[in-house]
Short mmCIF file of C-alpha atoms in Angstrom, two decimals:
data_model
loop_
_atom_site.label_atom_id
_atom_site.label_comp_id
_atom_site.label_asym_id
_atom_site.label_seq_id
_atom_site.Cartn_x
_atom_site.Cartn_y
_atom_site.Cartn_z
CA MET A 1 -0.09 -0.18 0.06
CA GLU A 2 1.13 3.45 -0.69
CA GLU A 3 1.81 5.96 2.12
CA VAL A 4 -0.63 8.66 2.33
CA GLN A 5 1.38 12.04 2.35
CA ARG A 6 0.32 14.20 5.22
CA HIS A 7 -0.02 17.86 4.72
CA SER A 8 -0.45 20.74 7.43
CA VAL A 9 -3.81 22.28 8.12
CA HIS A 10 -2.69 25.44 6.60
CA THR A 11 -2.00 23.75 3.41
CA LEU A 12 -5.31 21.83 3.28
CA VAL A 13 -7.10 24.92 4.18
CA PHE A 14 -5.41 26.82 1.29
CA ARG A 15 -6.14 24.10 -1.34
CA SER A 16 -9.99 23.94 -0.06
CA LEU A 17 -9.89 27.84 -0.68
CA LYS A 18 -8.27 27.38 -4.25
CA ARG A 19 -10.77 24.74 -5.44
CA THR A 20 -13.56 26.85 -4.26
CA HIS A 21 -12.25 30.00 -6.03
CA ASP A 22 -11.95 27.73 -9.32
CA PHE A 23 -15.18 26.44 -8.76
CA PHE A 24 -17.24 29.57 -9.09
CA VAL A 25 -14.96 32.36 -10.64
CA ALA A 26 -16.62 31.42 -13.96
CA ASN A 27 -19.91 33.00 -12.72
CA GLN A 28 -18.39 36.03 -11.53
CA SER A 29 -19.06 38.50 -14.19
CA LEU A 30 -22.07 36.87 -15.85
CA LEU A 31 -24.54 39.29 -14.12
CA PRO A 32 -28.37 39.41 -15.39
CA GLU A 33 -29.30 42.43 -17.28
CA LEU A 34 -31.25 45.12 -15.39
CA ASP A 35 -34.67 46.05 -16.28
CA GLU A 36 -35.03 49.79 -15.89
CA LYS A 37 -39.01 49.51 -15.59
CA LEU A 38 -38.81 47.06 -12.66
CA GLU A 39 -35.89 49.33 -11.01
CA LYS A 40 -38.03 52.39 -11.20
CA SER A 41 -41.09 50.37 -9.86
CA LYS A 42 -39.16 48.89 -7.04
CA PHE A 43 -37.81 52.52 -6.04
CA SER A 44 -41.30 53.90 -6.39
CA ILE A 45 -42.78 51.26 -4.45
CA LYS A 46 -40.09 51.87 -1.55
CA ALA A 47 -40.43 55.64 -1.57
CA ARG A 48 -44.17 55.36 -1.19
CA ASP A 49 -43.87 52.68 1.86
CA SER A 50 -41.19 54.75 3.74
CA TYR A 51 -42.05 58.30 2.90
CA GLY A 52 -45.76 58.05 1.64
CA LEU A 53 -46.64 60.70 4.51
CA VAL A 54 -44.44 63.32 3.20
CA LEU A 55 -44.19 62.66 -0.62
CA ASP A 56 -47.00 64.94 -1.40
CA ARG A 57 -45.56 68.04 0.52
CA ALA A 58 -42.36 67.31 -1.04
CA ALA A 59 -43.94 67.20 -4.61
CA ASN A 60 -45.75 70.55 -3.78
CA ALA A 61 -42.53 72.15 -2.23
CA LYS A 62 -40.97 71.29 -5.65
CA ASN A 63 -43.56 72.53 -7.58
CA VAL A 64 -43.17 76.02 -5.81
CA SER A 65 -39.87 76.29 -6.26
CA ILE A 66 -40.29 75.52 -10.13
CA ARG A 67 -42.71 78.41 -10.52
CA ARG A 68 -40.66 80.81 -8.37
CA ASN A 69 -37.67 80.01 -10.83
CA GLU A 70 -40.18 80.82 -13.89
CA MET A 71 -41.32 84.25 -12.61
CA ILE A 72 -37.65 85.27 -11.71
CA ARG A 73 -36.74 84.40 -15.25
CA GLN A 74 -39.72 86.21 -16.70
CA ASP A 75 -38.72 89.30 -14.74
CA SER A 76 -35.12 89.14 -15.83
CA GLY A 77 -36.35 88.81 -19.76
CA ALA A 78 -38.41 91.87 -19.37
CA ASN A 79 -35.41 94.23 -18.18
CA PRO A 80 -32.56 92.90 -20.41
CA THR A 81 -30.45 96.05 -19.31
CA GLN A 82 -30.38 95.09 -15.98
CA GLU A 83 -28.83 91.61 -16.71
CA HIS A 84 -25.28 92.77 -16.00
CA MET A 85 -25.99 95.15 -13.13
CA LEU A 86 -24.44 94.19 -10.08
CA ALA A 87 -26.03 93.48 -6.78
CA ILE A 88 -24.16 95.90 -4.61
CA THR A 89 -24.29 99.40 -5.61
CA ALA A 90 -23.14 102.62 -4.09
CA GLY A 91 -26.26 104.69 -5.01
CA GLY A 92 -28.83 106.34 -2.74
CA GLU A 93 -32.36 105.68 -1.95
CA GLN A 94 -33.56 106.30 -5.53
CA ASP A 95 -30.76 103.65 -6.68
CA GLN A 96 -32.16 101.21 -4.29
CA GLY A 97 -35.73 101.27 -5.74
CA ALA A 98 -34.44 101.03 -8.95
CA ASN A 99 -32.12 97.80 -8.25
CA THR A 100 -34.91 95.48 -6.46
CA GLN A 101 -34.44 93.15 -9.00
CA THR A 102 -30.95 92.59 -8.78
CA ALA A 103 -30.85 92.40 -5.07
CA LEU A 104 -29.99 88.94 -3.65
CA LEU A 105 -33.06 88.46 -2.04
CA PRO A 106 -36.32 90.09 -3.27
CA VAL A 107 -37.52 92.67 -0.83
CA GLY A 108 -41.36 91.86 -1.12
CA ASN A 109 -40.81 88.03 -0.17
CA ALA A 110 -38.71 89.10 2.99
CA GLN A 111 -41.64 88.84 5.17
CA SER A 112 -43.45 85.83 3.48
CA GLY A 113 -40.29 84.07 3.52
CA HIS A 114 -40.20 84.75 7.28
CA ASN A 115 -43.86 83.55 7.74
CA ALA A 116 -43.20 80.33 5.55
CA ASN A 117 -40.41 79.45 7.70
CA SER A 118 -42.15 80.33 11.25
CA ASN A 119 -43.27 76.74 12.02
CA THR A 120 -39.96 75.33 11.81
CA VAL A 121 -38.10 74.22 14.91
CA GLN A 122 -35.91 76.41 16.68
CA ILE A 123 -32.58 74.97 18.04
CA LEU A 124 -32.29 76.44 21.58
CA PRO A 125 -29.01 76.49 23.51
CA LYS A 126 -28.55 73.92 26.00
CA LYS A 127 -29.08 75.13 29.70
CA ALA A 128 -25.87 74.57 31.53
CA PRO A 129 -26.28 71.21 33.95
CA THR A 130 -26.93 72.45 37.51
CA ILE A 131 -25.98 70.65 40.63
CA PRO A 132 -28.53 70.46 43.21
CA LYS A 133 -27.52 72.07 46.63
CA PRO A 134 -27.46 69.35 49.58
CA LYS A 135 -30.18 69.29 52.05
CA TRP A 136 -29.06 70.49 55.67
CA HIS A 137 -28.72 67.63 58.03
CA ALA A 138 -27.85 68.00 61.59
CA PRO A 139 -24.65 66.51 62.92
CA TRP A 140 -24.55 63.36 64.72
CA LYS A 141 -22.99 62.83 68.34
CA LEU A 142 -22.22 60.05 70.68
CA CYS A 143 -24.81 59.52 73.14
CA ARG A 144 -24.36 55.96 74.58
CA VAL A 145 -21.52 53.45 74.98
CA ILE A 146 -22.42 49.92 75.60
CA SER A 147 -20.00 47.48 76.89
CA GLY A 148 -20.47 43.44 77.52
CA HIS A 149 -19.02 41.44 74.98
CA LEU A 150 -15.57 39.97 75.41
CA GLY A 151 -14.26 40.07 71.79
CA TRP A 152 -14.72 42.32 68.56
CA VAL A 153 -18.27 43.14 67.76
CA ARG A 154 -19.02 42.09 64.40
CA CYS A 155 -22.78 42.46 63.46
CA VAL A 156 -25.89 44.03 64.78
CA ALA A 157 -29.52 43.70 63.81
CA VAL A 158 -32.46 45.81 65.09
CA GLU A 159 -36.04 44.40 65.75
CA PRO A 160 -38.86 45.47 63.50
CA GLY A 161 -40.76 46.79 66.51
CA ASN A 162 -37.91 48.92 67.34
CA GLU A 163 -37.69 47.75 71.16
CA TRP A 164 -34.36 45.91 70.94
CA PHE A 165 -31.52 45.09 69.03
CA ALA A 166 -29.16 42.22 68.80
CA THR A 167 -25.28 41.73 68.52
CA GLY A 168 -22.83 39.28 67.71
CA ALA A 169 -19.28 39.24 68.54
CA ALA A 170 -15.98 37.31 68.34
CA ASP A 171 -16.70 35.75 72.16
CA ARG A 172 -19.36 33.44 70.06
CA VAL A 173 -22.19 35.00 72.19
CA ILE A 174 -25.46 36.56 70.60
CA LYS A 175 -26.65 39.57 73.30
CA VAL A 176 -29.87 41.12 73.16
CA TRP A 177 -30.03 44.57 74.48
CA ASP A 178 -33.02 47.06 75.39
CA LEU A 179 -32.73 49.81 72.72
CA ALA A 180 -34.21 52.54 74.82
CA SER A 181 -32.12 52.10 78.24
CA GLY A 182 -29.17 50.02 76.75
CA LYS A 183 -29.34 47.36 79.24
CA LEU A 184 -28.88 43.64 78.40
CA LYS A 185 -32.01 41.41 77.97
CA LEU A 186 -30.55 38.15 77.04
CA SER A 187 -27.41 36.22 76.10
CA LEU A 188 -27.88 33.18 73.55
CA THR A 189 -24.91 30.89 73.10
CA GLY A 190 -24.61 28.13 70.72
CA HIS A 191 -22.08 29.17 67.94
CA VAL A 192 -18.56 27.79 68.25
CA SER A 193 -16.78 30.45 66.52
CA THR A 194 -17.21 34.19 65.64
CA VAL A 195 -20.71 35.36 64.88
CA ARG A 196 -20.59 37.18 61.61
CA GLY A 197 -24.23 38.02 60.49
CA LEU A 198 -27.48 38.95 62.30
CA CYS A 199 -31.11 39.14 60.83
CA VAL A 200 -34.78 39.49 62.64
CA SER A 201 -37.68 38.45 60.64
CA PRO A 202 -40.29 40.92 60.38
CA ARG A 203 -43.12 38.42 60.11
CA HIS A 204 -41.92 35.52 62.18
CA PRO A 205 -40.46 35.37 65.83
CA TYR A 206 -37.46 34.14 64.51
CA LEU A 207 -33.76 35.46 64.77
CA PHE A 208 -31.10 34.29 62.15
CA SER A 209 -27.41 34.05 62.85
CA CYS A 210 -24.44 32.84 60.91
CA GLY A 211 -20.67 32.72 61.77
CA GLU A 212 -17.21 31.57 60.92
CA ASP A 213 -18.09 27.98 62.10
CA ARG A 214 -20.17 27.41 59.14
CA GLN A 215 -23.46 27.29 60.75
CA VAL A 216 -26.63 29.23 60.15
CA LYS A 217 -29.20 28.93 62.84
CA CYS A 218 -33.10 30.02 63.34
CA TRP A 219 -33.40 30.99 66.97
CA ASP A 220 -36.92 30.84 68.14
CA LEU A 221 -37.34 34.15 70.49
CA GLU A 222 -40.53 32.57 72.26
CA TYR A 223 -38.29 29.80 73.62
CA ASN A 224 -34.86 31.11 72.97
CA LYS A 225 -33.84 28.15 71.52
CA VAL A 226 -32.37 27.15 67.92
CA ILE A 227 -34.88 25.16 65.77
CA ARG A 228 -33.30 24.97 62.56
CA HIS A 229 -29.75 24.55 60.96
CA TYR A 230 -29.05 25.48 57.35
CA HIS A 231 -26.26 23.09 56.33
CA GLY A 232 -24.24 23.57 53.04
CA HIS A 233 -21.74 26.44 53.20
CA LEU A 234 -18.22 24.92 52.87
CA SER A 235 -16.37 27.79 54.80
CA ALA A 236 -17.10 30.68 57.16
CA VAL A 237 -20.41 32.28 56.39
CA TYR A 238 -19.82 36.07 56.67
CA THR A 239 -23.36 37.66 55.69
CA MET A 240 -26.93 37.23 55.51
CA ALA A 241 -30.36 38.61 54.38
CA LEU A 242 -33.88 37.88 54.62
CA HIS A 243 -36.28 38.50 51.74
CA PRO A 244 -39.01 41.45 52.61
CA THR A 245 -41.87 39.19 51.06
CA ILE A 246 -40.99 35.58 51.07
CA ASP A 247 -39.90 33.13 53.54
CA VAL A 248 -36.53 33.03 51.86
CA LEU A 249 -33.07 33.47 53.57
CA VAL A 250 -29.73 34.46 51.86
CA THR A 251 -26.35 33.61 53.46
CA ALA A 252 -23.08 34.24 51.80
CA GLY A 253 -19.26 33.86 52.75
CA ARG A 254 -15.55 32.63 52.32
CA ASP A 255 -16.89 29.74 49.89
CA SER A 256 -17.42 32.56 47.24
CA THR A 257 -21.07 31.46 46.87
CA ALA A 258 -24.66 32.96 48.01
CA ARG A 259 -27.00 30.40 49.34
CA VAL A 260 -30.82 30.91 48.87
CA TRP A 261 -32.64 28.79 51.64
CA ASP A 262 -36.49 28.00 52.20
CA MET A 263 -36.81 29.29 55.60
CA ARG A 264 -39.20 26.54 56.73
CA THR A 265 -37.89 23.40 55.17
CA LYS A 266 -34.28 24.12 55.13
CA ALA A 267 -33.97 23.33 51.51
CA ASN A 268 -30.97 25.07 49.51
CA ILE A 269 -33.18 26.59 46.56
CA HIS A 270 -30.33 27.82 44.77
CA THR A 271 -26.42 28.51 44.91
CA LEU A 272 -25.63 31.77 43.33
CA GLY A 273 -22.18 30.99 41.95
CA GLY A 274 -20.07 33.25 40.04
CA HIS A 275 -17.95 35.06 42.28
CA THR A 276 -14.33 34.53 42.52
CA ASN A 277 -13.46 35.37 45.99
CA THR A 278 -15.17 35.80 49.41
CA VAL A 279 -18.71 37.45 49.27
CA ALA A 280 -18.75 39.95 52.13
CA SER A 281 -22.14 41.74 51.74
CA VAL A 282 -25.66 40.67 50.67
CA VAL A 283 -29.04 42.26 50.42
CA CYS A 284 -32.36 41.36 49.36
CA GLN A 285 -35.49 43.53 48.30
CA ALA A 286 -38.80 42.65 46.54
CA ALA A 287 -38.29 44.50 43.13
CA ASN A 288 -35.71 43.00 40.77
CA PRO A 289 -32.76 42.38 41.33
CA GLN A 290 -34.29 40.89 44.17
CA VAL A 291 -30.59 39.69 45.44
CA ILE A 292 -27.26 41.97 45.08
CA THR A 293 -23.91 40.77 46.58
CA GLY A 294 -20.40 42.53 47.07
CA SER A 295 -17.39 40.39 46.81
CA HIS A 296 -13.62 40.54 47.62
CA ASP A 297 -12.94 40.12 43.52
CA SER A 298 -14.09 43.47 43.30
CA THR A 299 -17.51 42.96 41.57
CA VAL A 300 -20.90 43.55 42.54
CA ARG A 301 -23.59 41.07 41.15
CA LEU A 302 -27.19 41.49 40.52
CA TRP A 303 -28.98 38.19 40.45
CA ASP A 304 -32.75 37.35 39.36
CA LEU A 305 -33.82 35.27 42.41
CA ALA A 306 -36.68 33.31 40.19
CA ALA A 307 -33.92 31.76 37.63
CA GLY A 308 -31.05 31.64 40.39
CA LYS A 309 -28.64 33.12 37.72
CA SER A 310 -26.53 36.56 37.55
CA MET A 311 -28.54 39.44 35.57
CA CYS A 312 -25.59 41.77 35.77
CA THR A 313 -22.12 42.21 36.90
CA LEU A 314 -20.49 45.54 38.01
CA THR A 315 -16.79 45.64 37.38
CA ASN A 316 -16.42 49.55 38.26
CA HIS A 317 -14.59 49.09 41.88
CA LYS A 318 -10.71 48.29 41.82
CA LYS A 319 -10.64 46.65 45.46
CA SER A 320 -12.49 44.52 47.38
CA VAL A 321 -16.27 45.03 48.00
CA ARG A 322 -17.26 44.77 51.61
CA SER A 323 -20.44 46.45 52.12
CA ILE A 324 -23.90 46.91 50.17
CA VAL A 325 -26.81 48.89 51.42
CA LEU A 326 -30.39 49.51 49.97
CA HIS A 327 -32.09 53.14 49.95
CA PRO A 328 -35.29 52.63 52.09
CA SER A 329 -37.30 54.44 49.53
CA LEU A 330 -35.30 55.29 46.59
CA TYR A 331 -34.76 52.46 43.93
CA MET A 332 -31.05 52.88 44.33
CA PHE A 333 -28.07 51.30 46.25
CA ALA A 334 -24.42 51.76 47.17
CA SER A 335 -21.55 49.82 47.19
CA ALA A 336 -18.38 50.44 49.33
CA SER A 337 -14.66 49.71 48.78
CA PRO A 338 -11.50 51.06 49.62
CA ASP A 339 -11.25 53.17 46.67
CA ASN A 340 -14.56 55.05 46.87
CA ILE A 341 -18.40 54.42 47.66
CA LYS A 342 -20.42 54.10 44.31
CA GLN A 343 -24.01 54.56 43.97
CA TRP A 344 -26.21 52.81 41.36
CA ARG A 345 -29.53 52.83 40.20
CA CYS A 346 -31.65 49.44 39.77
CA PRO A 347 -32.59 47.29 38.18
CA GLU A 348 -29.85 47.72 35.75
CA GLY A 349 -27.28 48.87 38.01
CA ASN A 350 -26.66 52.21 36.22
CA PHE A 351 -23.85 54.36 37.63
CA ILE A 352 -24.80 57.35 39.36
CA GLN A 353 -21.58 58.95 41.39
CA ASN A 354 -18.68 58.32 43.58
CA LEU A 355 -18.37 59.61 47.06
CA ASN A 356 -14.63 60.16 47.89
CA GLY A 357 -13.01 60.87 50.96
CA HIS A 358 -12.11 57.56 52.88
CA ASN A 359 -8.62 56.42 52.97
CA SER A 360 -9.37 53.03 54.45
CA ILE A 361 -11.07 49.89 54.11
CA VAL A 362 -15.09 50.42 54.29
CA ASN A 363 -16.28 47.76 56.31
CA THR A 364 -20.10 48.91 56.58
CA MET A 365 -22.68 51.34 55.46
CA ALA A 366 -26.17 52.33 56.64
CA VAL A 367 -28.69 54.64 55.31
CA ASN A 368 -32.01 56.16 56.75
CA PRO A 369 -34.98 57.61 55.32
CA GLU A 370 -33.98 61.36 55.52
CA GLY A 371 -31.27 60.36 53.22
CA VAL A 372 -28.13 60.21 55.50
CA LEU A 373 -25.61 57.92 54.44
CA VAL A 374 -23.04 56.96 57.07
CA SER A 375 -19.90 54.85 56.49
CA GLY A 376 -17.60 53.29 58.72
CA GLY A 377 -13.80 52.41 58.15
CA ASP A 378 -11.35 49.86 59.44
CA ASN A 379 -9.59 52.72 61.05
CA GLY A 380 -12.40 53.85 63.51
CA THR A 381 -13.62 56.92 60.98
CA MET A 382 -17.20 57.82 60.19
CA PHE A 383 -18.38 60.04 57.16
CA PHE A 384 -21.75 61.25 56.85
CA TRP A 385 -22.99 62.07 53.55
CA ASP A 386 -25.92 63.57 51.78
CA TRP A 387 -27.42 60.60 49.74
CA ARG A 388 -28.61 62.82 47.05
CA THR A 389 -25.52 65.13 46.14
CA GLY A 390 -22.67 62.96 47.78
CA TYR A 391 -22.15 65.83 50.05
CA ASN A 392 -19.82 64.86 53.10
CA PHE A 393 -21.20 67.11 55.92
CA GLN A 394 -19.51 65.48 59.00
CA ARG A 395 -16.59 63.35 59.51
CA PHE A 396 -14.78 62.07 62.58
CA GLN A 397 -12.73 59.36 64.58
CA ALA A 398 -14.89 57.13 66.71
CA ALA A 399 -13.37 57.44 70.38
CA VAL A 400 -11.97 54.13 71.44
CA GLN A 401 -12.87 52.38 74.85
CA PRO A 402 -10.35 53.75 77.61
CA GLY A 403 -7.46 51.27 78.32
CA SER A 404 -7.85 50.36 74.38
CA MET A 405 -5.19 50.74 71.84
CA ASP A 406 -5.48 53.55 69.18
CA SER A 407 -5.23 50.50 66.73
CA GLU A 408 -8.64 48.77 68.43
CA ALA A 409 -10.74 51.80 66.66
CA GLY A 410 -12.39 49.95 63.95
CA ILE A 411 -15.85 49.77 62.96
CA PHE A 412 -17.12 46.55 62.00
CA ALA A 413 -21.23 47.09 61.32
CA MET A 414 -23.84 49.61 61.66
CA THR A 415 -27.42 49.89 61.44
CA PHE A 416 -29.99 52.55 62.08
CA ASP A 417 -32.94 51.83 64.18
CA MET A 418 -36.46 51.67 62.59
CA SER A 419 -37.18 55.52 63.12
CA GLY A 420 -33.89 56.43 61.44
CA SER A 421 -32.99 58.80 64.53
CA ARG A 422 -30.51 56.43 66.17
CA LEU A 423 -27.36 54.99 64.59
CA ILE A 424 -25.81 51.71 66.16
CA THR A 425 -22.24 50.87 65.54
CA THR A 426 -20.46 47.80 66.63
CA GLU A 427 -16.52 48.22 66.93
CA ALA A 428 -13.07 46.61 67.52
CA ASP A 429 -12.69 48.01 71.31
CA LYS A 430 -15.58 45.27 72.27
CA THR A 431 -18.19 48.19 72.44
CA ILE A 432 -21.52 49.15 71.04
CA LYS A 433 -22.01 52.92 70.56
CA ILE A 434 -25.27 54.60 69.83
CA TYR A 435 -25.28 57.85 68.03
CA LYS A 436 -28.08 60.50 67.47
CA GLU A 437 -28.67 63.69 65.81
CA ASP A 438 -27.60 67.28 67.81
CA ASP A 439 -30.88 68.86 68.64
CA GLU A 440 -29.25 72.09 69.33
CA ALA A 441 -27.45 72.46 66.05
CA THR A 442 -29.03 74.84 63.36
CA GLU A 443 -28.11 75.72 60.05
CA GLU A 444 -26.41 78.75 61.30
CA SER A 445 -24.38 77.20 63.41
CA HIS A 446 -23.50 74.27 61.30
CA PRO A 447 -23.83 75.68 57.88
CA VAL A 448 -23.29 73.60 54.48
CA ASN A 449 -19.80 74.52 53.15
CA TRP A 450 -20.78 73.88 49.65
CA ARG A 451 -18.35 74.15 46.77
CA PRO A 452 -19.95 72.91 43.73
CA GLU A 453 -17.02 72.99 41.36
CA ILE A 454 -15.33 70.54 44.18
CA ILE A 455 -18.21 68.27 44.03
CA LYS A 456 -18.26 68.19 40.11
CA ARG A 457 -14.80 67.23 39.83
CA ARG A 458 -15.50 64.48 42.12
CA LYS A 459 -18.27 63.40 40.32
CA TYR A 460 -17.26 63.16 36.81
#
């Protein structure tokens, strides 16, 4: 048998192209003759179909221009001596009257021409964009410091009735505090590692918790006992959120996934995979996108809860996204990263503006119905922003507990109470701090230091 000669892929492809070219090259120049009648019919049909509404107007305008040209030609034929006269003369008023026919525009038709074009749309100059002035907000001040935990306080959640709030810490204990007095009401033990997330259900007497022990627990507050465990996470669970309208719990953590649980059956409905690093923050809302996650891979993902798939990935951040917060009334959300805080519009995740100023890792954010956005940094700095304009109206360094080192000035979590009048922060000095607005402050004592040119440069 003869051995088949092997050729490279490039040679085989070239031969195939050559055969194809030789096969069809004979018919290349043999095009059918055009029928002029058919071409005219085709163009007339297309014109009538696309421009039927204005064809009559165009024909009338053409007829008017033809008549006008004929009249001008007749007038020039009646005065042959004026054919070679210049339109611009140095004569007086009598010369102007005699030379009206040689003017560039007929005098009598000037007014009629103006009336004929009066229905045209005038292009007005665009108004310069104006930057809205920020709303005045009263400055916030520290009103209470609560001690009791034996480790870093990592999470906080307020009860929907606004009577108490719960905190979780590195001492593996969940503590429930009275919001009005700041006194300890209850301690819940069960986690074997740091408690990283808490949620209180608005429709059931349930408290949900998650931690670095990979456990997600459901506590029945009528009996103060754990009644359900949600098993599935492969590593530490850092954050959780409850859906506002359906019995669904979303948890996320170091295994780079967000898991959707049926609250009652403990079934893992969806595993939202796509992030390539720790998912540090998750929020839920009733409208699309129903789930939004922020990750250490510097991206924010918007998820369709029904399909369990990612709708959109926002890659504007350059560093890890550790906090996401929803505005309580506007269809917007904000994401925080060490580079800056960004505001977005739902449902597509359209970028609105940057909030610059933090020079540290931003661990947490909170926003109240008055449009006050608060962000807390890893170095203990707190920034207060006007949500609409991005104006930073207050900033300060949180004071550490006496006896603590300055390096323990770090804010891990914060939330407003249900009224939006009190801000609760949990910090690295093992304390819980409560802030409220300064009642004695006025617009005269704390004016808005508004510099729009700087704000505009920051925004764009």
